[in-house]
Amino acid sequence: MFLLLACPVAQAGKLAIVIDDFGYRPATENQVLAMPVNVSIAVLPDAPHAREMALKAHQQGREILIHLPMAPLSKQPLERNTLTPAMSRDQVADIIQQATQKVPYAVGLNNHMGSAMTSSLSGMQHVMQALSHYSYYFLDSVTIGNSQAVPAAAGTGVRVLKRQVFLDDTANEADIRHQFNRAVALARRNGFAIAIGHPHPATVRVLQQMLPSLPGDIVLVRPSMLLNERPATAPASPPVAKPAPTRPFRGVPYCPSRQPAPPIYADAMLGAIASSVADTWRSILRGETAPVAGKPNAGKADAGNPDAAQ
């Protein structure tokens, strides 16, 4: 009986939800902290309520990430201590060290914006080298398609997760609900999914509505619980039977001759051979030998043949 009860849980799709930008909006952030404990938070290190929110989340047993600002490609105001590709390894290490003090109890780090930084291999190598000293994992928010987070982590021991869904690219509740359902579908299909949202009122309302009715085959997990996950392998498709040809090839039919072939007797065959030998000797005796390659007269018979030299 125990095994029968355990099987659905083992096969459940795992969904991790991370709410970014914590530290600026205590009112809505406290609503997030009232949600199931496996909803994780990412705290901006220099936000005015960063430490306060990190401590509250830790007291609940909630997973905490450092939401570290990284340079975007677009021109816009930047958070204090935003990492840029031009920074040295020591500068990057110093900013990350400060962030660990401002966001206590963090176990991972993800990027706030960061298209310019995460697409820089050297810049992300500095990040991974610094993270390797703290046993943090890195959650790539995937703000750009050619993120270098995975290759940059090679050899550092830092493990990398990737976001699959942004919940709230718009503030429209119908759009957020659609994205939530998309995350559920990906978790069901691939075995797991990570969705990132923000403490916007619309996002909070949708999560308050949809988390209590999460499908039975989906379990809410912390991001760190997905570090060893791999996408589920789709079952092999059965071989497709080829349709039978409408006009199958049945070979070439044998067409018998209406009349039997006349017999060939041995004396006729021997006569033909003797005649051919006699013609050959007559040609030799008259000096009509064939031209020999390499002799001066070789090829003279082809002098008027334009194809002979080809």
PDB file of N, CA, C and O in Angstrom, residues 154-208:
ATOM      1  N   ALA A 154      32.049  26.073 -15.814  1.00  0.00           N
ATOM      2  CA  ALA A 154      32.837  24.851 -15.996  1.00  0.00           C
ATOM      3  C   ALA A 154      34.111  24.906 -15.151  1.00  0.00           C
ATOM      4  O   ALA A 154      34.858  25.885 -15.195  1.00  0.00           O
ATOM      5  N   GLY A 155      34.340  23.871 -14.389  1.00  0.00           N
ATOM      6  CA  GLY A 155      35.547  23.774 -13.576  1.00  0.00           C
ATOM      7  C   GLY A 155      35.498  24.497 -12.245  1.00  0.00           C
ATOM      8  O   GLY A 155      36.448  24.406 -11.470  1.00  0.00           O
ATOM      9  N   THR A 156      34.398  25.212 -11.957  1.00  0.00           N
ATOM     10  CA  THR A 156      34.317  25.967 -10.700  1.00  0.00           C
ATOM     11  C   THR A 156      33.556  25.211  -9.615  1.00  0.00           C
ATOM     12  O   THR A 156      33.635  25.578  -8.436  1.00  0.00           O
ATOM     13  N   GLY A 157      32.787  24.222  -9.997  1.00  0.00           N
ATOM     14  CA  GLY A 157      31.941  23.530  -9.029  1.00  0.00           C
ATOM     15  C   GLY A 157      30.607  24.204  -8.800  1.00  0.00           C
ATOM     16  O   GLY A 157      29.773  23.678  -8.049  1.00  0.00           O
ATOM     17  N   VAL A 158      30.381  25.362  -9.411  1.00  0.00           N
ATOM     18  CA  VAL A 158      29.097  26.066  -9.264  1.00  0.00           C
ATOM     19  C   VAL A 158      28.072  25.400 -10.176  1.00  0.00           C
ATOM     20  O   VAL A 158      28.309  25.208 -11.366  1.00  0.00           O
ATOM     21  N   ARG A 159      26.923  25.064  -9.604  1.00  0.00           N
ATOM     22  CA  ARG A 159      25.866  24.435 -10.398  1.00  0.00           C
ATOM     23  C   ARG A 159      24.881  25.500 -10.887  1.00  0.00           C
ATOM     24  O   ARG A 159      24.590  26.467 -10.165  1.00  0.00           O
ATOM     25  N   VAL A 160      24.397  25.315 -12.094  1.00  0.00           N
ATOM     26  CA  VAL A 160      23.576  26.334 -12.759  1.00  0.00           C
ATOM     27  C   VAL A 160      22.187  25.779 -13.052  1.00  0.00           C
ATOM     28  O   VAL A 160      22.039  24.667 -13.566  1.00  0.00           O
ATOM     29  N   LEU A 161      21.183  26.558 -12.700  1.00  0.00           N
ATOM     30  CA  LEU A 161      19.798  26.292 -13.080  1.00  0.00           C
ATOM     31  C   LEU A 161      19.353  27.354 -14.080  1.00  0.00           C
ATOM     32  O   LEU A 161      19.926  28.449 -14.123  1.00  0.00           O
ATOM     33  N   LYS A 162      18.303  27.048 -14.836  1.00  0.00           N
ATOM     34  CA  LYS A 162      17.792  28.015 -15.816  1.00  0.00           C
ATOM     35  C   LYS A 162      16.298  28.210 -15.645  1.00  0.00           C
ATOM     36  O   LYS A 162      15.550  27.249 -15.455  1.00  0.00           O
ATOM     37  N   ARG A 163      15.896  29.460 -15.737  1.00  0.00           N
ATOM     38  CA  ARG A 163      14.476  29.801 -15.707  1.00  0.00           C
ATOM     39  C   ARG A 163      13.803  29.363 -17.014  1.00  0.00           C
ATOM     40  O   ARG A 163      14.329  29.558 -18.095  1.00  0.00           O
ATOM     41  N   GLN A 164      12.610  28.767 -16.905  1.00  0.00           N
ATOM     42  CA  GLN A 164      11.849  28.398 -18.095  1.00  0.00           C
ATOM     43  C   GLN A 164      10.735  29.390 -18.429  1.00  0.00           C
ATOM     44  O   GLN A 164      10.418  29.590 -19.597  1.00  0.00           O
ATOM     45  N   VAL A 165      10.124  30.010 -17.403  1.00  0.00           N
ATOM     46  CA  VAL A 165       8.950  30.866 -17.633  1.00  0.00           C
ATOM     47  C   VAL A 165       9.076  32.143 -16.812  1.00  0.00           C
ATOM     48  O   VAL A 165       9.436  32.091 -15.636  1.00  0.00           O
ATOM     49  N   PHE A 166       8.761  33.280 -17.446  1.00  0.00           N
ATOM     50  CA  PHE A 166       8.525  34.532 -16.728  1.00  0.00           C
ATOM     51  C   PHE A 166       7.020  34.649 -16.530  1.00  0.00           C
ATOM     52  O   PHE A 166       6.251  34.614 -17.504  1.00  0.00           O
ATOM     53  N   LEU A 167       6.587  34.791 -15.298  1.00  0.00           N
ATOM     54  CA  LEU A 167       5.157  34.846 -15.023  1.00  0.00           C
ATOM     55  C   LEU A 167       4.521  36.164 -15.447  1.00  0.00           C
ATOM     56  O   LEU A 167       3.374  36.182 -15.898  1.00  0.00           O
ATOM     57  N   ASP A 168       5.246  37.261 -15.280  1.00  0.00           N
ATOM     58  CA  ASP A 168       4.590  38.572 -15.395  1.00  0.00           C
ATOM     59  C   ASP A 168       5.350  39.539 -16.293  1.00  0.00           C
ATOM     60  O   ASP A 168       5.725  40.632 -15.859  1.00  0.00           O
ATOM     61  N   ASP A 169       5.548  39.142 -17.549  1.00  0.00           N
ATOM     62  CA  ASP A 169       6.064  40.105 -18.522  1.00  0.00           C
ATOM     63  C   ASP A 169       5.081  41.255 -18.716  1.00  0.00           C
ATOM     64  O   ASP A 169       5.452  42.359 -19.111  1.00  0.00           O
ATOM     65  N   THR A 170       3.805  40.995 -18.455  1.00  0.00           N
ATOM     66  CA  THR A 170       2.786  42.049 -18.459  1.00  0.00           C
ATOM     67  C   THR A 170       2.095  42.032 -17.101  1.00  0.00           C
ATOM     68  O   THR A 170       2.204  41.064 -16.339  1.00  0.00           O
ATOM     69  N   ALA A 171       1.347  43.106 -16.813  1.00  0.00           N
ATOM     70  CA  ALA A 171       0.616  43.197 -15.549  1.00  0.00           C
ATOM     71  C   ALA A 171      -0.821  42.713 -15.705  1.00  0.00           C
ATOM     72  O   ALA A 171      -1.638  42.894 -14.803  1.00  0.00           O
ATOM     73  N   ASN A 172      -1.127  42.084 -16.832  1.00  0.00           N
ATOM     74  CA  ASN A 172      -2.472  41.594 -17.096  1.00  0.00           C
ATOM     75  C   ASN A 172      -2.665  40.233 -16.421  1.00  0.00           C
ATOM     76  O   ASN A 172      -1.885  39.298 -16.649  1.00  0.00           O
ATOM     77  N   GLU A 173      -3.691  40.127 -15.590  1.00  0.00           N
ATOM     78  CA  GLU A 173      -3.876  38.886 -14.829  1.00  0.00           C
ATOM     79  C   GLU A 173      -4.123  37.682 -15.728  1.00  0.00           C
ATOM     80  O   GLU A 173      -3.678  36.566 -15.420  1.00  0.00           O
ATOM     81  N   ALA A 174      -4.822  37.879 -16.842  1.00  0.00           N
ATOM     82  CA  ALA A 174      -5.061  36.765 -17.767  1.00  0.00           C
ATOM     83  C   ALA A 174      -3.737  36.262 -18.348  1.00  0.00           C
ATOM     84  O   ALA A 174      -3.530  35.047 -18.490  1.00  0.00           O
ATOM     85  N   ASP A 175      -2.831  37.189 -18.670  1.00  0.00           N
ATOM     86  CA  ASP A 175      -1.518  36.792 -19.187  1.00  0.00           C
ATOM     87  C   ASP A 175      -0.710  36.047 -18.122  1.00  0.00           C
ATOM     88  O   ASP A 175      -0.049  35.043 -18.420  1.00  0.00           O
ATOM     89  N   ILE A 176      -0.769  36.533 -16.893  1.00  0.00           N
ATOM     90  CA  ILE A 176      -0.026  35.883 -15.810  1.00  0.00           C
ATOM     91  C   ILE A 176      -0.581  34.485 -15.561  1.00  0.00           C
ATOM     92  O   ILE A 176       0.172  33.520 -15.365  1.00  0.00           O
ATOM     93  N   ARG A 177      -1.894  34.344 -15.604  1.00  0.00           N
ATOM     94  CA  ARG A 177      -2.516  33.032 -15.425  1.00  0.00           C
ATOM     95  C   ARG A 177      -2.097  32.083 -16.548  1.00  0.00           C
ATOM     96  O   ARG A 177      -1.812  30.904 -16.300  1.00  0.00           O
ATOM     97  N   HIS A 178      -2.049  32.606 -17.763  1.00  0.00           N
ATOM     98  CA  HIS A 178      -1.607  31.793 -18.901  1.00  0.00           C
ATOM     99  C   HIS A 178      -0.169  31.312 -18.697  1.00  0.00           C
ATOM    100  O   HIS A 178       0.150  30.143 -18.943  1.00  0.00           O
ATOM    101  N   GLN A 179       0.712  32.192 -18.229  1.00  0.00           N
ATOM    102  CA  GLN A 179       2.105  31.822 -17.996  1.00  0.00           C
ATOM    103  C   GLN A 179       2.237  30.807 -16.854  1.00  0.00           C
ATOM    104  O   GLN A 179       3.073  29.905 -16.911  1.00  0.00           O
ATOM    105  N   PHE A 180       1.410  30.960 -15.851  1.00  0.00           N
ATOM    106  CA  PHE A 180       1.426  29.987 -14.752  1.00  0.00           C
ATOM    107  C   PHE A 180       1.037  28.602 -15.282  1.00  0.00           C
ATOM    108  O   PHE A 180       1.691  27.597 -14.983  1.00  0.00           O
ATOM    109  N   ASN A 181      -0.008  28.551 -16.089  1.00  0.00           N
ATOM    110  CA  ASN A 181      -0.435  27.271 -16.663  1.00  0.00           C
ATOM    111  C   ASN A 181       0.632  26.707 -17.601  1.00  0.00           C
ATOM    112  O   ASN A 181       0.800  25.478 -17.698  1.00  0.00           O
ATOM    113  N   ARG A 182       1.338  27.570 -18.279  1.00  0.00           N
ATOM    114  CA  ARG A 182       2.427  27.122 -19.147  1.00  0.00           C
ATOM    115  C   ARG A 182       3.546  26.486 -18.313  1.00  0.00           C
ATOM    116  O   ARG A 182       4.112  25.458 -18.698  1.00  0.00           O
ATOM    117  N   ALA A 183       3.861  27.091 -17.169  1.00  0.00           N
ATOM    118  CA  ALA A 183       4.878  26.522 -16.288  1.00  0.00           C
ATOM    119  C   ALA A 183       4.448  25.148 -15.779  1.00  0.00           C
ATOM    120  O   ALA A 183       5.258  24.208 -15.706  1.00  0.00           O
ATOM    121  N   VAL A 184       3.172  25.007 -15.440  1.00  0.00           N
ATOM    122  CA  VAL A 184       2.648  23.717 -14.991  1.00  0.00           C
ATOM    123  C   VAL A 184       2.785  22.679 -16.107  1.00  0.00           C
ATOM    124  O   VAL A 184       3.206  21.532 -15.874  1.00  0.00           O
ATOM    125  N   ALA A 185       2.449  23.074 -17.330  1.00  0.00           N
ATOM    126  CA  ALA A 185       2.529  22.146 -18.458  1.00  0.00           C
ATOM    127  C   ALA A 185       3.972  21.708 -18.712  1.00  0.00           C
ATOM    128  O   ALA A 185       4.237  20.538 -19.016  1.00  0.00           O
ATOM    129  N   LEU A 186       4.926  22.644 -18.586  1.00  0.00           N
ATOM    130  CA  LEU A 186       6.340  22.290 -18.773  1.00  0.00           C
ATOM    131  C   LEU A 186       6.826  21.355 -17.677  1.00  0.00           C
ATOM    132  O   LEU A 186       7.592  20.429 -17.938  1.00  0.00           O
ATOM    133  N   ALA A 187       6.393  21.607 -16.445  1.00  0.00           N
ATOM    134  CA  ALA A 187       6.779  20.721 -15.338  1.00  0.00           C
ATOM    135  C   ALA A 187       6.233  19.322 -15.563  1.00  0.00           C
ATOM    136  O   ALA A 187       6.907  18.316 -15.296  1.00  0.00           O
ATOM    137  N   ARG A 188       5.028  19.254 -16.078  1.00  0.00           N
ATOM    138  CA  ARG A 188       4.412  17.942 -16.344  1.00  0.00           C
ATOM    139  C   ARG A 188       5.133  17.229 -17.489  1.00  0.00           C
ATOM    140  O   ARG A 188       5.382  16.034 -17.427  1.00  0.00           O
ATOM    141  N   ARG A 189       5.503  17.969 -18.526  1.00  0.00           N
ATOM    142  CA  ARG A 189       6.127  17.358 -19.706  1.00  0.00           C
ATOM    143  C   ARG A 189       7.589  16.988 -19.464  1.00  0.00           C
ATOM    144  O   ARG A 189       8.040  15.907 -19.824  1.00  0.00           O
ATOM    145  N   ASN A 190       8.355  17.907 -18.845  1.00  0.00           N
ATOM    146  CA  ASN A 190       9.800  17.716 -18.699  1.00  0.00           C
ATOM    147  C   ASN A 190      10.213  17.156 -17.344  1.00  0.00           C
ATOM    148  O   ASN A 190      11.382  16.841 -17.137  1.00  0.00           O
ATOM    149  N   GLY A 191       9.276  17.103 -16.412  1.00  0.00           N
ATOM    150  CA  GLY A 191       9.608  16.614 -15.079  1.00  0.00           C
ATOM    151  C   GLY A 191       9.840  17.741 -14.085  1.00  0.00           C
ATOM    152  O   GLY A 191       9.707  17.545 -12.888  1.00  0.00           O
ATOM    153  N   PHE A 192      10.162  18.942 -14.567  1.00  0.00           N
ATOM    154  CA  PHE A 192      10.368  20.094 -13.684  1.00  0.00           C
ATOM    155  C   PHE A 192      10.321  21.382 -14.504  1.00  0.00           C
ATOM    156  O   PHE A 192      10.486  21.367 -15.727  1.00  0.00           O
ATOM    157  N   ALA A 193      10.118  22.499 -13.811  1.00  0.00           N
ATOM    158  CA  ALA A 193      10.157  23.822 -14.445  1.00  0.00           C
ATOM    159  C   ALA A 193      10.408  24.863 -13.367  1.00  0.00           C
ATOM    160  O   ALA A 193      10.036  24.672 -12.200  1.00  0.00           O
ATOM    161  N   ILE A 194      11.054  25.961 -13.775  1.00  0.00           N
ATOM    162  CA  ILE A 194      11.299  27.089 -12.864  1.00  0.00           C
ATOM    163  C   ILE A 194      10.626  28.321 -13.451  1.00  0.00           C
ATOM    164  O   ILE A 194      10.876  28.688 -14.606  1.00  0.00           O
ATOM    165  N   ALA A 195       9.774  28.948 -12.654  1.00  0.00           N
ATOM    166  CA  ALA A 195       9.076  30.172 -13.062  1.00  0.00           C
ATOM    167  C   ALA A 195       9.521  31.316 -12.170  1.00  0.00           C
ATOM    168  O   ALA A 195       9.672  31.139 -10.953  1.00  0.00           O
ATOM    169  N   ILE A 196       9.740  32.472 -12.776  1.00  0.00           N
ATOM    170  CA  ILE A 196      10.153  33.673 -12.035  1.00  0.00           C
ATOM    171  C   ILE A 196       9.066  34.735 -12.182  1.00  0.00           C
ATOM    172  O   ILE A 196       8.552  34.970 -13.281  1.00  0.00           O
ATOM    173  N   GLY A 197       8.726  35.358 -11.055  1.00  0.00           N
ATOM    174  CA  GLY A 197       7.767  36.464 -11.052  1.00  0.00           C
ATOM    175  C   GLY A 197       8.276  37.591 -10.174  1.00  0.00           C
ATOM    176  O   GLY A 197       9.427  37.573  -9.706  1.00  0.00           O
ATOM    177  N   HIS A 198       7.415  38.569  -9.957  1.00  0.00           N
ATOM    178  CA  HIS A 198       7.783  39.757  -9.180  1.00  0.00           C
ATOM    179  C   HIS A 198       6.653  40.099  -8.220  1.00  0.00           C
ATOM    180  O   HIS A 198       5.499  39.706  -8.457  1.00  0.00           O
ATOM    181  N   PRO A 199       6.943  40.830  -7.160  1.00  0.00           N
ATOM    182  CA  PRO A 199       5.902  41.126  -6.169  1.00  0.00           C
ATOM    183  C   PRO A 199       4.967  42.250  -6.615  1.00  0.00           C
ATOM    184  O   PRO A 199       4.769  43.242  -5.910  1.00  0.00           O
ATOM    185  N   HIS A 200       4.383  42.093  -7.816  1.00  0.00           N
ATOM    186  CA  HIS A 200       3.394  43.040  -8.313  1.00  0.00           C
ATOM    187  C   HIS A 200       2.014  42.612  -7.793  1.00  0.00           C
ATOM    188  O   HIS A 200       1.758  41.414  -7.632  1.00  0.00           O
ATOM    189  N   PRO A 201       1.130  43.549  -7.573  1.00  0.00           N
ATOM    190  CA  PRO A 201      -0.213  43.175  -7.075  1.00  0.00           C
ATOM    191  C   PRO A 201      -0.914  42.140  -7.951  1.00  0.00           C
ATOM    192  O   PRO A 201      -1.526  41.201  -7.425  1.00  0.00           O
ATOM    193  N   ALA A 202      -0.816  42.273  -9.275  1.00  0.00           N
ATOM    194  CA  ALA A 202      -1.490  41.320 -10.165  1.00  0.00           C
ATOM    195  C   ALA A 202      -0.887  39.929 -10.030  1.00  0.00           C
ATOM    196  O   ALA A 202      -1.612  38.923 -10.011  1.00  0.00           O
ATOM    197  N   THR A 203       0.435  39.860  -9.931  1.00  0.00           N
ATOM    198  CA  THR A 203       1.099  38.564  -9.777  1.00  0.00           C
ATOM    199  C   THR A 203       0.701  37.913  -8.461  1.00  0.00           C
ATOM    200  O   THR A 203       0.423  36.698  -8.411  1.00  0.00           O
ATOM    201  N   VAL A 204       0.667  38.704  -7.402  1.00  0.00           N
ATOM    202  CA  VAL A 204       0.283  38.172  -6.087  1.00  0.00           C
ATOM    203  C   VAL A 204      -1.137  37.619  -6.129  1.00  0.00           C
ATOM    204  O   VAL A 204      -1.417  36.524  -5.625  1.00  0.00           O
ATOM    205  N   ARG A 205      -2.068  38.346  -6.767  1.00  0.00           N
ATOM    206  CA  ARG A 205      -3.460  37.884  -6.834  1.00  0.00           C
ATOM    207  C   ARG A 205      -3.567  36.550  -7.583  1.00  0.00           C
ATOM    208  O   ARG A 205      -4.276  35.635  -7.148  1.00  0.00           O
ATOM    209  N   VAL A 206      -2.864  36.441  -8.704  1.00  0.00           N
ATOM    210  CA  VAL A 206      -2.925  35.208  -9.497  1.00  0.00           C
ATOM    211  C   VAL A 206      -2.362  34.033  -8.693  1.00  0.00           C
ATOM    212  O   VAL A 206      -2.947  32.942  -8.669  1.00  0.00           O
ATOM    213  N   LEU A 207      -1.230  34.244  -8.025  1.00  0.00           N
ATOM    214  CA  LEU A 207      -0.643  33.163  -7.241  1.00  0.00           C
ATOM    215  C   LEU A 207      -1.553  32.769  -6.076  1.00  0.00           C
ATOM    216  O   LEU A 207      -1.680  31.578  -5.747  1.00  0.00           O
ATOM    217  N   GLN A 208      -2.188  33.743  -5.448  1.00  0.00           N
ATOM    218  CA  GLN A 208      -3.110  33.440  -4.352  1.00  0.00           C
ATOM    219  C   GLN A 208      -4.279  32.589  -4.834  1.00  0.00           C
ATOM    220  O   GLN A 208      -4.786  31.728  -4.112  1.00  0.00           O
TER     221      GLN A 208
END
